[in-house]
Each structure stands twice: as C-alpha cells, then as structure tokens.
CSV table of C-alpha atoms and ligand atoms in Angstrom, one decimal:
chain,number,residue,atom,x,y,z
A,1,MET,CA,90.6,32.8,-119.4
A,2,THR,CA,92.3,29.3,-119.3
A,3,VAL,CA,91.5,27.7,-115.9
A,4,VAL,CA,93.8,24.9,-114.5
A,5,SER,CA,93.5,22.8,-111.4
A,6,SER,CA,97.2,22.5,-110.7
A,7,VAL,CA,100.3,24.3,-111.5
A,8,SER,CA,104.3,23.9,-110.8
A,9,VAL,CA,106.4,27.1,-110.3
A,10,THR,CA,110.2,27.0,-110.1
A,11,VAL,CA,111.9,30.1,-108.8
A,12,PRO,CA,115.6,30.7,-108.7
A,13,ALA,CA,117.5,32.0,-105.8
A,14,THR,CA,119.3,35.5,-106.0
A,15,THR,CA,122.1,37.4,-104.7
A,16,ALA,CA,121.2,41.0,-103.8
A,17,ASN,CA,123.3,44.3,-103.5
A,18,LEU,CA,126.5,43.0,-105.2
A,19,GLY,CA,128.5,45.3,-102.8
A,20,PRO,CA,127.7,49.0,-103.3
A,21,GLY,CA,124.0,48.2,-105.0
A,22,PHE,CA,122.2,48.1,-101.6
A,23,ASP,CA,118.5,47.5,-102.0
A,24,CYS,CA,118.6,48.2,-105.7
A,25,ILE,CA,120.5,45.5,-107.8
A,26,GLY,CA,120.3,41.6,-107.8
A,27,ALA,CA,121.1,38.8,-110.0
A,28,ALA,CA,119.1,35.3,-110.3
A,29,LEU,CA,121.3,32.2,-109.7
A,30,THR,CA,121.1,28.8,-111.0
A,31,LEU,CA,119.9,27.4,-107.7
A,32,TYR,CA,116.0,26.6,-107.4
A,33,ASN,CA,112.9,26.2,-105.2
A,34,GLU,CA,110.0,24.2,-106.8
A,35,PHE,CA,106.4,24.8,-105.8
A,36,LYS,CA,103.3,22.9,-106.6
A,37,PHE,CA,99.9,24.2,-106.1
A,38,ALA,CA,96.7,22.0,-106.9
A,39,ASN,CA,93.0,22.7,-106.1
A,40,HIS,CA,91.9,20.8,-103.0
A,41,ASN,CA,88.7,19.6,-101.4
A,42,GLN,CA,89.6,20.2,-97.9
A,43,ALA,CA,88.9,23.7,-96.7
A,44,GLY,CA,92.1,26.1,-96.2
A,45,VAL,CA,95.5,25.1,-96.8
A,46,THR,CA,97.4,21.8,-96.8
A,47,ILE,CA,101.2,22.1,-97.1
A,48,THR,CA,104.1,19.5,-97.3
A,49,VAL,CA,107.9,20.3,-97.6
A,50,THR,CA,110.6,18.3,-98.6
A,51,GLY,CA,114.5,19.1,-99.6
A,52,LEU,CA,117.0,21.2,-97.7
A,53,GLU,CA,116.0,22.1,-94.2
A,54,ALA,CA,112.5,21.1,-94.8
A,55,GLU,CA,111.6,20.7,-91.1
A,56,GLN,CA,112.1,24.6,-90.6
A,57,VAL,CA,109.5,25.8,-92.8
A,58,LYS,CA,106.2,26.2,-91.4
A,59,THR,CA,102.9,24.4,-92.6
A,60,ASP,CA,100.2,26.3,-91.4
A,61,GLU,CA,98.6,29.5,-92.7
A,62,SER,CA,101.6,31.7,-91.7
A,63,ASN,CA,103.8,30.0,-94.5
A,64,LEU,CA,105.1,32.8,-96.4
A,65,LEU,CA,104.4,31.1,-99.7
A,66,TYR,CA,100.6,30.8,-98.7
A,67,GLN,CA,100.6,34.3,-97.5
A,68,ALA,CA,101.7,35.5,-101.1
A,69,PHE,CA,99.1,33.0,-102.6
A,70,VAL,CA,96.4,34.8,-100.4
A,71,LYS,CA,97.6,38.1,-101.2
A,72,LEU,CA,97.1,37.7,-104.8
A,73,TYR,CA,93.5,36.8,-104.3
A,74,GLN,CA,93.0,39.5,-101.7
A,75,HIS,CA,94.4,42.0,-104.4
A,76,LEU,CA,91.5,40.7,-107.0
A,77,GLY,CA,88.8,41.0,-104.1
A,78,GLN,CA,88.3,37.2,-104.2
A,79,THR,CA,88.5,34.5,-101.4
A,80,PRO,CA,91.4,32.2,-101.9
A,81,PRO,CA,90.3,28.6,-103.0
A,82,PRO,CA,91.4,25.5,-100.7
A,83,VAL,CA,94.9,24.5,-101.9
A,84,GLN,CA,97.4,21.8,-101.5
A,85,ILE,CA,100.8,23.1,-101.9
A,86,ASP,CA,104.0,20.9,-102.1
A,87,ILE,CA,107.3,22.8,-101.5
A,88,LYS,CA,110.6,21.3,-102.6
A,89,LEU,CA,113.6,23.3,-101.2
A,90,ALA,CA,117.1,23.6,-102.5
A,91,VAL,CA,117.8,27.4,-101.5
A,92,PRO,CA,118.9,27.5,-98.0
A,93,LEU,CA,116.9,29.7,-95.5
A,94,ALA,CA,118.0,32.7,-94.1
A,95,ARG,CA,121.3,32.7,-95.7
A,96,GLY,CA,121.3,35.8,-98.0
A,97,LEU,CA,120.3,33.9,-101.1
A,98,GLY,CA,116.5,35.2,-101.4
A,99,SER,CA,114.7,32.1,-99.9
A,100,SER,CA,111.9,34.5,-99.0
A,101,ALA,CA,111.7,36.1,-102.5
A,102,THR,CA,111.3,32.6,-104.0
A,103,ALA,CA,108.4,32.1,-101.6
A,104,ILE,CA,106.8,35.3,-102.3
A,105,VAL,CA,107.1,35.1,-106.1
A,106,GLY,CA,106.2,31.4,-106.3
A,107,GLY,CA,103.0,32.1,-104.1
A,108,LEU,CA,102.0,35.1,-106.4
A,109,VAL,CA,102.7,33.4,-109.7
A,110,GLY,CA,101.1,30.0,-108.6
A,111,ALA,CA,97.9,31.9,-107.3
A,112,ASN,CA,97.8,34.0,-110.7
A,113,LEU,CA,97.8,30.9,-112.7
A,114,LEU,CA,95.3,29.0,-110.6
A,115,ALA,CA,93.0,32.2,-111.0
A,116,GLY,CA,93.2,32.3,-114.8
A,117,GLU,CA,96.1,34.8,-115.2
A,118,PRO,CA,94.2,38.0,-114.4
A,119,LEU,CA,97.6,40.0,-113.3
A,120,THR,CA,100.4,40.8,-115.9
A,121,GLN,CA,103.9,40.0,-114.7
A,122,SER,CA,104.6,43.8,-113.9
A,123,GLU,CA,101.6,43.8,-111.7
A,124,ILE,CA,102.9,40.7,-109.9
A,125,MET,CA,106.1,42.4,-109.6
A,126,GLU,CA,104.6,45.4,-107.9
A,127,LEU,CA,102.8,43.1,-105.3
A,128,ALA,CA,106.1,41.2,-104.7
A,129,ILE,CA,108.2,44.3,-104.1
A,130,ALA,CA,105.4,45.6,-101.7
A,131,MET,CA,105.6,42.2,-99.8
A,132,GLU,CA,109.3,41.8,-99.7
A,133,GLY,CA,109.7,45.7,-98.8
A,134,HIS,CA,112.7,46.3,-101.5
A,135,PRO,CA,113.0,45.1,-105.0
A,136,ASP,CA,116.5,43.7,-105.3
A,137,ASN,CA,115.6,39.9,-104.8
A,138,VAL,CA,112.1,39.6,-106.2
A,139,VAL,CA,112.7,41.4,-109.4
A,140,PRO,CA,115.3,38.9,-110.5
A,141,ALA,CA,113.6,35.8,-109.0
A,142,LEU,CA,110.4,36.9,-111.2
A,143,ILE,CA,112.2,37.7,-114.5
A,144,GLY,CA,115.7,36.4,-114.2
A,145,GLY,CA,119.1,38.0,-115.1
A,146,CYS,CA,120.8,40.6,-113.3
A,147,ARG,CA,118.6,43.8,-112.6
A,148,LEU,CA,118.6,47.3,-111.4
A,149,ALA,CA,115.4,48.6,-109.9
A,150,ALA,CA,114.7,52.3,-109.3
A,151,SER,CA,111.5,53.8,-108.1
A,152,SER,CA,109.8,56.3,-110.3
A,153,ASP,CA,106.5,58.5,-110.1
A,154,GLU,CA,104.8,55.6,-112.0
A,155,GLY,CA,106.1,52.7,-109.9
A,156,TRP,CA,109.2,50.9,-110.7
A,157,GLU,CA,111.7,51.2,-113.6
A,158,ILE,CA,113.4,48.0,-114.0
A,159,CYS,CA,116.7,47.7,-116.2
A,160,ASP,CA,118.7,44.8,-117.4
A,161,VAL,CA,122.4,44.6,-116.3
A,162,PRO,CA,124.5,43.0,-118.7
A,163,TRP,CA,126.7,40.3,-117.2
A,164,HIS,CA,129.9,39.4,-119.0
A,165,GLU,CA,130.2,35.7,-119.7
A,166,ASP,CA,133.4,35.4,-118.1
A,167,ILE,CA,132.4,36.5,-114.6
A,168,VAL,CA,131.5,33.6,-112.3
A,169,PRO,CA,129.5,34.0,-109.0
A,170,VAL,CA,130.9,31.7,-106.3
A,171,VAL,CA,128.6,31.5,-103.1
A,172,ALA,CA,130.0,30.4,-99.9
A,173,ILE,CA,127.2,29.3,-97.6
A,174,PRO,CA,127.9,28.8,-93.9
A,175,ASN,CA,126.1,26.5,-91.6
A,176,PHE,CA,124.5,29.4,-89.4
A,177,GLU,CA,121.4,31.7,-90.2
A,178,LEU,CA,120.9,35.5,-90.3
A,179,SER,CA,117.6,36.6,-90.6
A,180,THR,CA,117.2,39.8,-93.0
A,181,GLN,CA,115.3,41.5,-90.2
A,182,GLU,CA,118.4,41.2,-87.7
A,183,ALA,CA,120.8,42.3,-90.6
A,184,ARG,CA,118.6,45.3,-91.3
A,185,ARG,CA,118.3,46.1,-87.6
A,186,VAL,CA,122.2,46.9,-87.4
A,187,LEU,CA,122.1,49.6,-90.1
A,188,PRO,CA,122.1,53.4,-89.3
A,189,THR,CA,119.1,55.4,-90.6
A,190,GLN,CA,121.2,58.0,-91.7
A,191,VAL,CA,124.6,58.3,-93.8
A,192,SER,CA,127.0,60.8,-94.5
A,193,ARG,CA,127.1,62.7,-98.0
A,194,ALA,CA,130.9,61.2,-98.3
A,195,ASP,CA,129.4,57.6,-97.9
A,196,ALA,CA,126.6,58.3,-100.2
A,197,ILE,CA,128.9,59.5,-103.2
A,198,PHE,CA,131.3,56.6,-102.4
A,199,ASN,CA,128.4,54.1,-103.1
A,200,THR,CA,127.0,56.2,-106.2
A,201,ALA,CA,130.4,56.0,-107.9
A,202,HIS,CA,131.0,52.4,-107.0
A,203,LEU,CA,127.7,51.2,-108.2
A,204,GLY,CA,128.3,53.0,-111.5
A,205,LEU,CA,131.6,51.2,-111.8
A,206,LEU,CA,130.1,47.9,-110.8
A,207,LEU,CA,127.7,48.2,-113.8
A,208,ARG,CA,130.3,48.9,-116.3
A,209,GLY,CA,132.6,46.3,-114.8
A,210,LEU,CA,129.9,43.6,-115.0
A,211,GLU,CA,129.2,44.6,-118.6
A,212,THR,CA,132.7,44.7,-119.9
A,213,GLY,CA,134.1,42.0,-117.5
A,214,ARG,CA,137.2,44.3,-116.7
A,215,LYS,CA,138.9,42.9,-113.6
A,216,ASP,CA,140.4,46.2,-112.5
A,217,TRP,CA,137.0,48.0,-112.5
A,218,LEU,CA,135.4,45.0,-110.6
A,219,ARG,CA,138.3,44.7,-108.1
A,220,ALA,CA,137.6,48.5,-107.4
A,221,ALA,CA,133.9,48.4,-107.5
A,222,LEU,CA,133.1,45.6,-105.0
A,223,GLN,CA,133.1,48.0,-102.0
A,224,ASP,CA,130.4,49.4,-100.0
A,225,LYS,CA,129.8,52.0,-97.1
A,226,LEU,CA,126.1,51.6,-96.7
A,227,HIS,CA,125.5,48.3,-95.2
A,228,GLN,CA,128.7,45.8,-95.1
A,229,PRO,CA,130.6,47.9,-92.5
A,230,TYR,CA,127.8,47.4,-90.2
A,231,ARG,CA,127.1,43.7,-91.0
A,232,GLU,CA,130.5,42.1,-91.3
A,233,SER,CA,130.8,41.5,-87.5
A,234,LEU,CA,127.7,39.4,-87.5
A,235,ILE,CA,129.5,37.0,-90.0
A,236,GLN,CA,132.1,34.9,-88.2
A,237,GLY,CA,135.3,34.4,-90.4
A,238,TYR,CA,134.2,37.4,-92.7
A,239,GLU,CA,137.8,38.8,-93.0
A,240,ALA,CA,139.6,35.3,-93.4
A,241,VAL,CA,137.2,34.2,-96.2
A,242,LYS,CA,137.5,37.5,-97.8
A,243,GLU,CA,141.4,37.3,-97.8
A,244,ALA,CA,141.4,33.7,-99.0
A,245,ALA,CA,139.1,34.5,-101.9
A,246,LEU,CA,141.3,37.5,-103.2
A,247,ALA,CA,144.5,35.5,-102.7
A,248,ALA,CA,143.0,32.7,-104.9
A,249,GLY,CA,142.4,35.3,-107.5
A,250,ALA,CA,138.7,36.6,-107.1
A,251,CYS,CA,138.0,40.2,-108.2
A,252,GLY,CA,136.4,40.8,-104.9
A,253,MET,CA,134.0,39.5,-102.2
A,254,VAL,CA,130.8,41.0,-100.7
A,255,ILE,CA,128.1,39.9,-98.6
A,256,SER,CA,125.3,38.1,-100.6
A,257,GLY,CA,122.0,39.8,-99.7
A,258,ALA,CA,121.8,40.4,-96.0
A,259,GLY,CA,124.2,37.5,-95.3
A,260,PRO,CA,125.8,35.4,-93.9
A,261,THR,CA,126.5,34.0,-97.4
A,262,LEU,CA,129.4,35.5,-99.0
A,263,LEU,CA,129.7,36.0,-102.6
A,264,ALA,CA,132.8,36.3,-104.7
A,265,LEU,CA,133.0,37.3,-108.2
A,266,THR,CA,135.8,35.7,-110.3
A,267,ASP,CA,136.6,34.5,-113.8
A,268,THR,CA,136.3,30.9,-115.2
A,269,ALA,CA,140.0,30.4,-115.0
A,270,HIS,CA,140.2,31.0,-111.1
A,271,SER,CA,136.5,29.7,-110.1
A,272,GLU,CA,137.7,26.3,-108.8
A,273,THR,CA,140.6,27.8,-106.8
A,274,VAL,CA,138.4,30.4,-105.3
A,275,VAL,CA,135.8,27.7,-104.1
A,276,ALA,CA,138.4,25.7,-102.6
A,277,ALA,CA,140.0,28.6,-100.7
A,278,MET,CA,136.8,30.0,-99.4
A,279,SER,CA,135.7,26.6,-98.2
A,280,PHE,CA,139.1,26.1,-96.5
A,281,ALA,CA,139.3,29.3,-94.9
A,282,TRP,CA,136.0,29.0,-93.3
A,283,GLN,CA,136.6,25.4,-92.1
A,284,GLN,CA,139.6,26.8,-90.3
A,285,GLN,CA,137.1,29.0,-88.6
A,286,GLY,CA,135.2,26.0,-87.3
A,287,ILE,CA,132.4,26.7,-89.7
A,288,SER,CA,131.2,24.1,-92.3
A,289,PRO,CA,130.4,25.9,-95.6
A,290,VAL,CA,128.8,24.7,-98.8
A,291,VAL,CA,130.8,26.5,-101.6
A,292,ARG,CA,129.6,26.4,-105.1
A,293,SER,CA,130.2,28.3,-108.4
A,294,LEU,CA,127.1,29.0,-110.0
A,295,ALA,CA,125.7,30.8,-113.1
A,296,ILE,CA,123.2,33.7,-113.7
A,297,ASP,CA,119.9,32.3,-114.4
A,298,THR,CA,118.3,34.3,-117.2
A,299,GLN,CA,114.7,33.1,-117.1
A,300,GLY,CA,113.4,33.8,-113.6
A,301,ALA,CA,110.3,31.9,-112.3
A,302,ARG,CA,108.9,29.4,-114.7
A,303,SER,CA,105.7,27.5,-114.7
A,304,PHE,CA,104.4,24.1,-115.9
A,305,CYS,CA,100.5,23.5,-115.9
B,401,ATP,N1,109.8,28.2,-99.4
B,401,ATP,C1,109.4,28.7,-98.3
B,401,ATP,N2,108.2,28.6,-97.9
B,401,ATP,C2,107.7,29.4,-96.8
B,401,ATP,N3,108.5,30.3,-96.0
B,401,ATP,C3,109.6,30.5,-96.5
B,401,ATP,C4,110.3,30.0,-97.6
B,401,ATP,N4,111.5,30.3,-97.9
B,401,ATP,C5,111.7,31.1,-97.0
B,401,ATP,N5,110.8,31.4,-96.1
B,401,ATP,C6,110.7,32.3,-94.9
B,401,ATP,O1,111.6,33.3,-95.2
B,401,ATP,C7,112.4,33.4,-94.0
B,401,ATP,C8,113.7,33.9,-94.5
B,401,ATP,O2,113.7,34.9,-94.9
B,401,ATP,P1,114.9,36.2,-94.9
B,401,ATP,O3,114.6,37.3,-95.8
B,401,ATP,O4,115.4,36.3,-93.5
B,401,ATP,O5,116.2,35.3,-95.6
B,401,ATP,P2,116.4,35.2,-97.0
B,401,ATP,O6,115.4,35.7,-98.0
B,401,ATP,O7,116.9,33.7,-97.3
B,401,ATP,O8,117.8,36.1,-97.4
B,401,ATP,P3,117.9,37.5,-98.2
B,401,ATP,O9,116.7,38.1,-98.1
B,401,ATP,O10,119.1,38.1,-97.2
B,401,ATP,O11,118.5,37.1,-99.4
B,401,ATP,C9,112.4,32.0,-93.4
B,401,ATP,O12,113.1,32.0,-92.2
B,401,ATP,C10,111.0,31.6,-93.8
B,401,ATP,O13,110.1,32.0,-92.7
B,402,HSE,N1,118.9,44.4,-99.8
B,402,HSE,C1,118.5,43.5,-98.7
B,402,HSE,C2,118.5,42.0,-99.2
B,402,HSE,C3,118.2,41.3,-98.3
B,402,HSE,O1,116.6,40.8,-98.5
B,402,HSE,C4,119.4,43.8,-97.5
B,402,HSE,O2,120.5,43.6,-97.8
B,402,HSE,O3,118.8,43.8,-96.5
C-alpha cells in the first residue's frame, strides 16, 4: 500500500441527458475543476476556494467535496483524517455542467488516494452514483468519454458511446442558476407509453448518430419527451436560442443536464457560427451568456501525487 500525504485531482465537467437519454447518458467535457488534498495537523477540515464563483462554495463540513471525502472513509469503516482542501473552480455552479459530480468524484478519488487506494475504480463509481442519485454525470466525470449507464442485478453496466470526431459540443452558459433539485421537482412521476417509446427510439438513433456523425440522424435524435418539455419554461430565452442555433447550422439543441446551460451539437465547419448565434440570441433576451465550443474529454478524473 502506497501512502501519500498530499494529492491533486482534476475532474472534468459533464453534460448529461443529451436530449433523449434522461438520467442514463453523459459526456465529459474539456473544462475542469482542480482539487488538492493534504494531510493536516489541525482537526477536521480546512477549505480554501479560488476561481469561478468561489465565494458561493461552502468552506465548512457541509461542503460536498468534503462530504464525498468523508463518505469514502465511512465506507472503509475508518475515521477521516484531518485534511486541508484547496479547490480551484472553472466549472460554473448549478448550471447543468456537472459541478456537483466534479465534487463527488474529486472527494472520493482524493480520499481513496490518501487512504492508500483501497477501492477500485468501479467501487468508487458505485459510491459516486449512490451519492449523486443518478449515473449520467459522475460516470463520465470519473472515467471520461461519452458513457451510457444501465442498472443490472450486479450493479451498473457502463458502456462506451463512440463520439464521431466531427461532432462539436457547444455550451451556452447563462448568468443564472437552476439547481438540479428544482429542475427535478417539475418532472412528472409517470409518463405515457407513447412518450416512453418516443425516447427509446430517439436514444437508439442518438447513439448511432453520435457514432457515425450522420447529421440527419442527429437532427432527428435530439428530441425528448421525458424532461425537456417540463423544464424549458424554467430557462428564459430557450426557444430563441434554439432557433438561432439551428439557423446557424447546428444539428440540434438540448438542455445540458438539468439546465440552464443549453447544449448544441454541430460540426467543425459550423461551430464558430453556432457559438456567435447562441450568444447573440441570449443577449437579445437580456441574458449574458458564456458560449464556448468544447471537446470530449477522454480521460476523466486524473490525479497527481
Ligand atoms: N467544487 C465544489 N465544492 C463543493 N460543493 C460543490 C462544488 N461544486 C458544486 N457543489 C455543490 O453542488 C451544487 C450544484 O449542484 P447541482 O446538482 O444543483 O448542479 P450541477 O451539478 O452544476 O448541474 P447538473 O447536475 O445539472 O449537471 C452547488 O450549489 C454546490 O452546493
Ligand atoms: N439527469 C440529471 C442530470 C442533472 O444532474 C437530470 O437531468 O436531472
């Protein structure tokens, strides 16, 4: 067992659902939070936070990253050691880009390394899914790529979803938050058979569209009946930004995770035009967005001792 006294963990942002894949598909993006853990001589936890929206993150024991750190030690039946945690944020909070998943994955991976790596990656994944409540952000945050997660009698089956190199994810991040809790509260507890069939078919088409890069399949696939119809009204300017993205050549636009970030899928030839169009459309609605074209992170959480 290798024992280290400090470790840094970098975790990517994620975009979940991709339209019809509610709660089961997500992709890691090239935007990262960084977490440093060091053994400390003062009891409990000391937390510093720098970077984007740093002032909004709690620095006491209720901090989600620290809760995940504690969870791993509880799972081992051990008392967590005193720790100094330094957080450097680049993933915006409560915007549908998996900020909570970065904290959960970062805390579990950091604790596992300080504890001498007693857990495997798939054991960490099970703990992360249990903490987050659904797999679509934490799985790609931990292992990278685009991933589909399906529950089985043994736990979770995780499968790699090939992502064609010409498909570019564009994220339009508004200057307002929408908590996942609030965006889940508006969802119905039951859906019709017609809506369930619609999503089953469109998720299948999405998987093939992502793999082949076929624009006609992606255009048809990026539709949903399970969550978006109930959430669109929570996102001011949704229709205008969608129209602008499609007019600029995007294959489609969906809500990233629980929102309010909007995700367009486009090709390399149109990505700059789509970025400009989404940005302009939201500004016209009085909203200041940050719009960026990103790539798929293929590595997931990485650590440096
Ligand atoms: N680095 C962090 N350290 C501590 N807590 C964090 C960190 N990042 C996020 N959180 C907590 O997670 C909350 C946001 O979680 P929430 O699930 O609402 O949104 P999200 O994860 O950004 O979006 P989505 O799940 O839709 O992708 C923050 O308000 C904060 O309490
Ligand atoms: N699948 C989740 C992602 C956000 O955590 C949702 O849409 O509520």
